[in-house]
Amino acid sequence: KIDLIEKSIHRNDVNKTMADTSKLRKLTKQSPEISIDRGLRDTIEWAADKEIIDKLPRWIASVSDAS
């Protein structure tokens, strides 16, 4: 179970992007191979690891303190 906490946008968050990755795809001849659903599943699985769980509060605090 994940408890989500809504917070206001951080001053360094990107509100909108017009990124065009076509040049990168052309230069590298590669495209994303993992869907957003799979990427989120993998991220959640990674974050559920005991070693990561122990480190997450410190990582989150380091980002939160930057505001």
Short mmCIF file of N, CA and C in Angstrom, two decimals:
data_model
loop_
_atom_site.label_atom_id
_atom_site.label_comp_id
_atom_site.label_asym_id
_atom_site.label_seq_id
_atom_site.Cartn_x
_atom_site.Cartn_y
_atom_site.Cartn_z
N LYS A 1 0.85 -1.18 0.00
CA LYS A 1 0.00 0.00 0.00
C LYS A 1 0.89 1.24 0.00
N ILE A 2 0.49 2.22 -0.77
CA ILE A 2 1.23 3.48 -0.83
C ILE A 2 0.30 4.60 -0.40
N ASP A 3 0.71 5.36 0.60
CA ASP A 3 -0.04 6.54 1.01
C ASP A 3 0.53 7.74 0.28
N LEU A 4 -0.29 8.38 -0.52
CA LEU A 4 0.16 9.55 -1.27
C LEU A 4 -0.14 10.82 -0.48
N ILE A 5 0.80 11.72 -0.47
CA ILE A 5 0.62 13.00 0.18
C ILE A 5 0.77 14.07 -0.89
N GLU A 6 -0.30 14.81 -1.13
CA GLU A 6 -0.23 15.87 -2.14
C GLU A 6 0.46 17.09 -1.55
N LYS A 7 1.40 17.61 -2.29
CA LYS A 7 2.12 18.80 -1.86
C LYS A 7 2.12 19.79 -3.01
N SER A 8 2.36 21.03 -2.69
CA SER A 8 2.43 22.03 -3.74
C SER A 8 3.67 21.77 -4.59
N ILE A 9 3.68 22.33 -5.77
CA ILE A 9 4.80 22.13 -6.69
C ILE A 9 6.06 22.75 -6.10
N HIS A 10 7.14 22.00 -6.12
CA HIS A 10 8.43 22.49 -5.66
C HIS A 10 8.92 23.55 -6.65
N ARG A 11 9.61 24.55 -6.16
CA ARG A 11 10.04 25.65 -7.03
C ARG A 11 10.96 25.18 -8.16
N ASN A 12 11.59 24.03 -8.02
CA ASN A 12 12.48 23.51 -9.06
C ASN A 12 11.81 22.48 -9.96
N ASP A 13 10.54 22.18 -9.71
CA ASP A 13 9.84 21.22 -10.55
C ASP A 13 9.55 21.82 -11.93
N VAL A 14 9.59 20.97 -12.93
CA VAL A 14 9.26 21.39 -14.29
C VAL A 14 7.74 21.35 -14.42
N ASN A 15 7.15 22.49 -14.69
CA ASN A 15 5.70 22.58 -14.78
C ASN A 15 5.21 22.12 -16.15
N LYS A 16 5.98 22.38 -17.18
CA LYS A 16 5.60 22.01 -18.53
C LYS A 16 6.89 21.80 -19.33
N THR A 17 6.85 20.86 -20.24
CA THR A 17 8.04 20.63 -21.06
C THR A 17 7.64 20.52 -22.52
N MET A 18 8.52 20.96 -23.35
CA MET A 18 8.33 20.86 -24.80
C MET A 18 9.46 20.00 -25.37
N ALA A 19 9.96 19.10 -24.55
CA ALA A 19 11.10 18.27 -24.94
C ALA A 19 10.82 17.51 -26.23
N ASP A 20 11.79 17.52 -27.09
CA ASP A 20 11.72 16.77 -28.34
C ASP A 20 12.91 15.82 -28.35
N THR A 21 12.63 14.54 -28.20
CA THR A 21 13.71 13.56 -28.13
C THR A 21 14.04 12.94 -29.48
N SER A 22 13.49 13.49 -30.55
CA SER A 22 13.71 12.89 -31.87
C SER A 22 15.20 12.92 -32.27
N LYS A 23 15.91 14.00 -31.94
CA LYS A 23 17.33 14.07 -32.29
C LYS A 23 18.12 13.00 -31.54
N LEU A 24 17.80 12.82 -30.25
CA LEU A 24 18.48 11.79 -29.46
C LEU A 24 18.20 10.41 -30.04
N ARG A 25 16.93 10.16 -30.41
CA ARG A 25 16.59 8.86 -31.00
C ARG A 25 17.33 8.67 -32.31
N LYS A 26 17.44 9.73 -33.11
CA LYS A 26 18.13 9.63 -34.40
C LYS A 26 19.63 9.36 -34.20
N LEU A 27 20.24 10.07 -33.24
CA LEU A 27 21.67 9.90 -33.00
C LEU A 27 22.01 8.55 -32.39
N THR A 28 21.17 8.07 -31.48
CA THR A 28 21.47 6.82 -30.78
C THR A 28 20.81 5.61 -31.45
N LYS A 29 19.87 5.88 -32.36
CA LYS A 29 19.11 4.83 -33.02
C LYS A 29 18.40 3.93 -32.00
N GLN A 30 17.95 4.57 -30.91
CA GLN A 30 17.25 3.84 -29.86
C GLN A 30 15.99 4.59 -29.46
N SER A 31 15.02 3.86 -28.98
CA SER A 31 13.79 4.41 -28.46
C SER A 31 13.48 3.73 -27.15
N PRO A 32 12.66 4.36 -26.31
CA PRO A 32 12.31 3.71 -25.04
C PRO A 32 11.71 2.33 -25.30
N GLU A 33 12.15 1.36 -24.50
CA GLU A 33 11.65 0.01 -24.65
C GLU A 33 10.76 -0.41 -23.48
N ILE A 34 10.67 0.44 -22.48
CA ILE A 34 9.88 0.12 -21.29
C ILE A 34 8.70 1.09 -21.22
N SER A 35 7.51 0.52 -21.08
CA SER A 35 6.31 1.36 -20.98
C SER A 35 6.29 2.08 -19.64
N ILE A 36 5.50 3.13 -19.56
CA ILE A 36 5.37 3.86 -18.30
C ILE A 36 4.83 2.95 -17.21
N ASP A 37 3.87 2.08 -17.55
CA ASP A 37 3.33 1.14 -16.56
C ASP A 37 4.41 0.23 -16.02
N ARG A 38 5.23 -0.32 -16.91
CA ARG A 38 6.32 -1.21 -16.48
C ARG A 38 7.35 -0.44 -15.67
N GLY A 39 7.67 0.78 -16.10
CA GLY A 39 8.63 1.60 -15.37
C GLY A 39 8.16 1.91 -13.95
N LEU A 40 6.88 2.23 -13.82
CA LEU A 40 6.33 2.50 -12.49
C LEU A 40 6.33 1.24 -11.62
N ARG A 41 5.95 0.11 -12.21
CA ARG A 41 5.97 -1.16 -11.47
C ARG A 41 7.39 -1.47 -10.98
N ASP A 42 8.37 -1.31 -11.87
CA ASP A 42 9.76 -1.58 -11.50
C ASP A 42 10.24 -0.62 -10.40
N THR A 43 9.83 0.64 -10.49
CA THR A 43 10.22 1.63 -9.48
C THR A 43 9.62 1.30 -8.13
N ILE A 44 8.36 0.92 -8.12
CA ILE A 44 7.70 0.55 -6.86
C ILE A 44 8.34 -0.69 -6.27
N GLU A 45 8.65 -1.66 -7.11
CA GLU A 45 9.33 -2.88 -6.64
C GLU A 45 10.69 -2.53 -6.05
N TRP A 46 11.43 -1.65 -6.72
CA TRP A 46 12.74 -1.22 -6.24
C TRP A 46 12.60 -0.52 -4.88
N ALA A 47 11.61 0.37 -4.77
CA ALA A 47 11.43 1.15 -3.55
C ALA A 47 10.96 0.29 -2.38
N ALA A 48 10.42 -0.89 -2.67
CA ALA A 48 9.95 -1.78 -1.61
C ALA A 48 11.08 -2.61 -1.00
N ASP A 49 12.26 -2.57 -1.59
CA ASP A 49 13.41 -3.31 -1.07
C ASP A 49 13.82 -2.75 0.30
N LYS A 50 14.09 -3.62 1.25
CA LYS A 50 14.42 -3.20 2.62
C LYS A 50 15.56 -2.18 2.67
N GLU A 51 16.59 -2.42 1.91
CA GLU A 51 17.73 -1.50 1.92
C GLU A 51 17.32 -0.11 1.42
N ILE A 52 16.48 -0.07 0.41
CA ILE A 52 16.03 1.20 -0.15
C ILE A 52 15.06 1.88 0.81
N ILE A 53 14.14 1.11 1.38
CA ILE A 53 13.17 1.67 2.34
C ILE A 53 13.91 2.40 3.46
N ASP A 54 14.99 1.83 3.93
CA ASP A 54 15.75 2.45 5.01
C ASP A 54 16.38 3.78 4.59
N LYS A 55 16.69 3.93 3.30
CA LYS A 55 17.35 5.14 2.81
C LYS A 55 16.38 6.21 2.31
N LEU A 56 15.17 5.81 1.94
CA LEU A 56 14.22 6.76 1.34
C LEU A 56 13.95 8.00 2.19
N PRO A 57 13.69 7.87 3.49
CA PRO A 57 13.41 9.09 4.26
C PRO A 57 14.53 10.13 4.18
N ARG A 58 15.77 9.67 4.21
CA ARG A 58 16.90 10.61 4.11
C ARG A 58 16.95 11.25 2.73
N TRP A 59 16.72 10.45 1.68
CA TRP A 59 16.73 10.99 0.32
C TRP A 59 15.61 12.01 0.13
N ILE A 60 14.42 11.68 0.63
CA ILE A 60 13.28 12.59 0.49
C ILE A 60 13.54 13.87 1.27
N ALA A 61 14.09 13.76 2.46
CA ALA A 61 14.40 14.94 3.27
C ALA A 61 15.41 15.83 2.56
N SER A 62 16.37 15.22 1.87
CA SER A 62 17.39 16.02 1.19
C SER A 62 16.79 16.84 0.06
N VAL A 63 15.75 16.31 -0.56
CA VAL A 63 15.07 17.05 -1.63
C VAL A 63 14.13 18.09 -1.02
N SER A 64 13.43 17.71 0.04
CA SER A 64 12.49 18.61 0.69
C SER A 64 13.19 19.81 1.30
N ASP A 65 14.39 19.61 1.83
CA ASP A 65 15.14 20.71 2.45
C ASP A 65 15.64 21.72 1.44
N ALA A 66 15.62 21.34 0.16
CA ALA A 66 16.13 22.23 -0.88
C ALA A 66 15.12 23.31 -1.27
N SER A 67 13.91 23.26 -0.71
CA SER A 67 12.88 24.24 -1.11
C SER A 67 13.09 25.59 -0.52
#
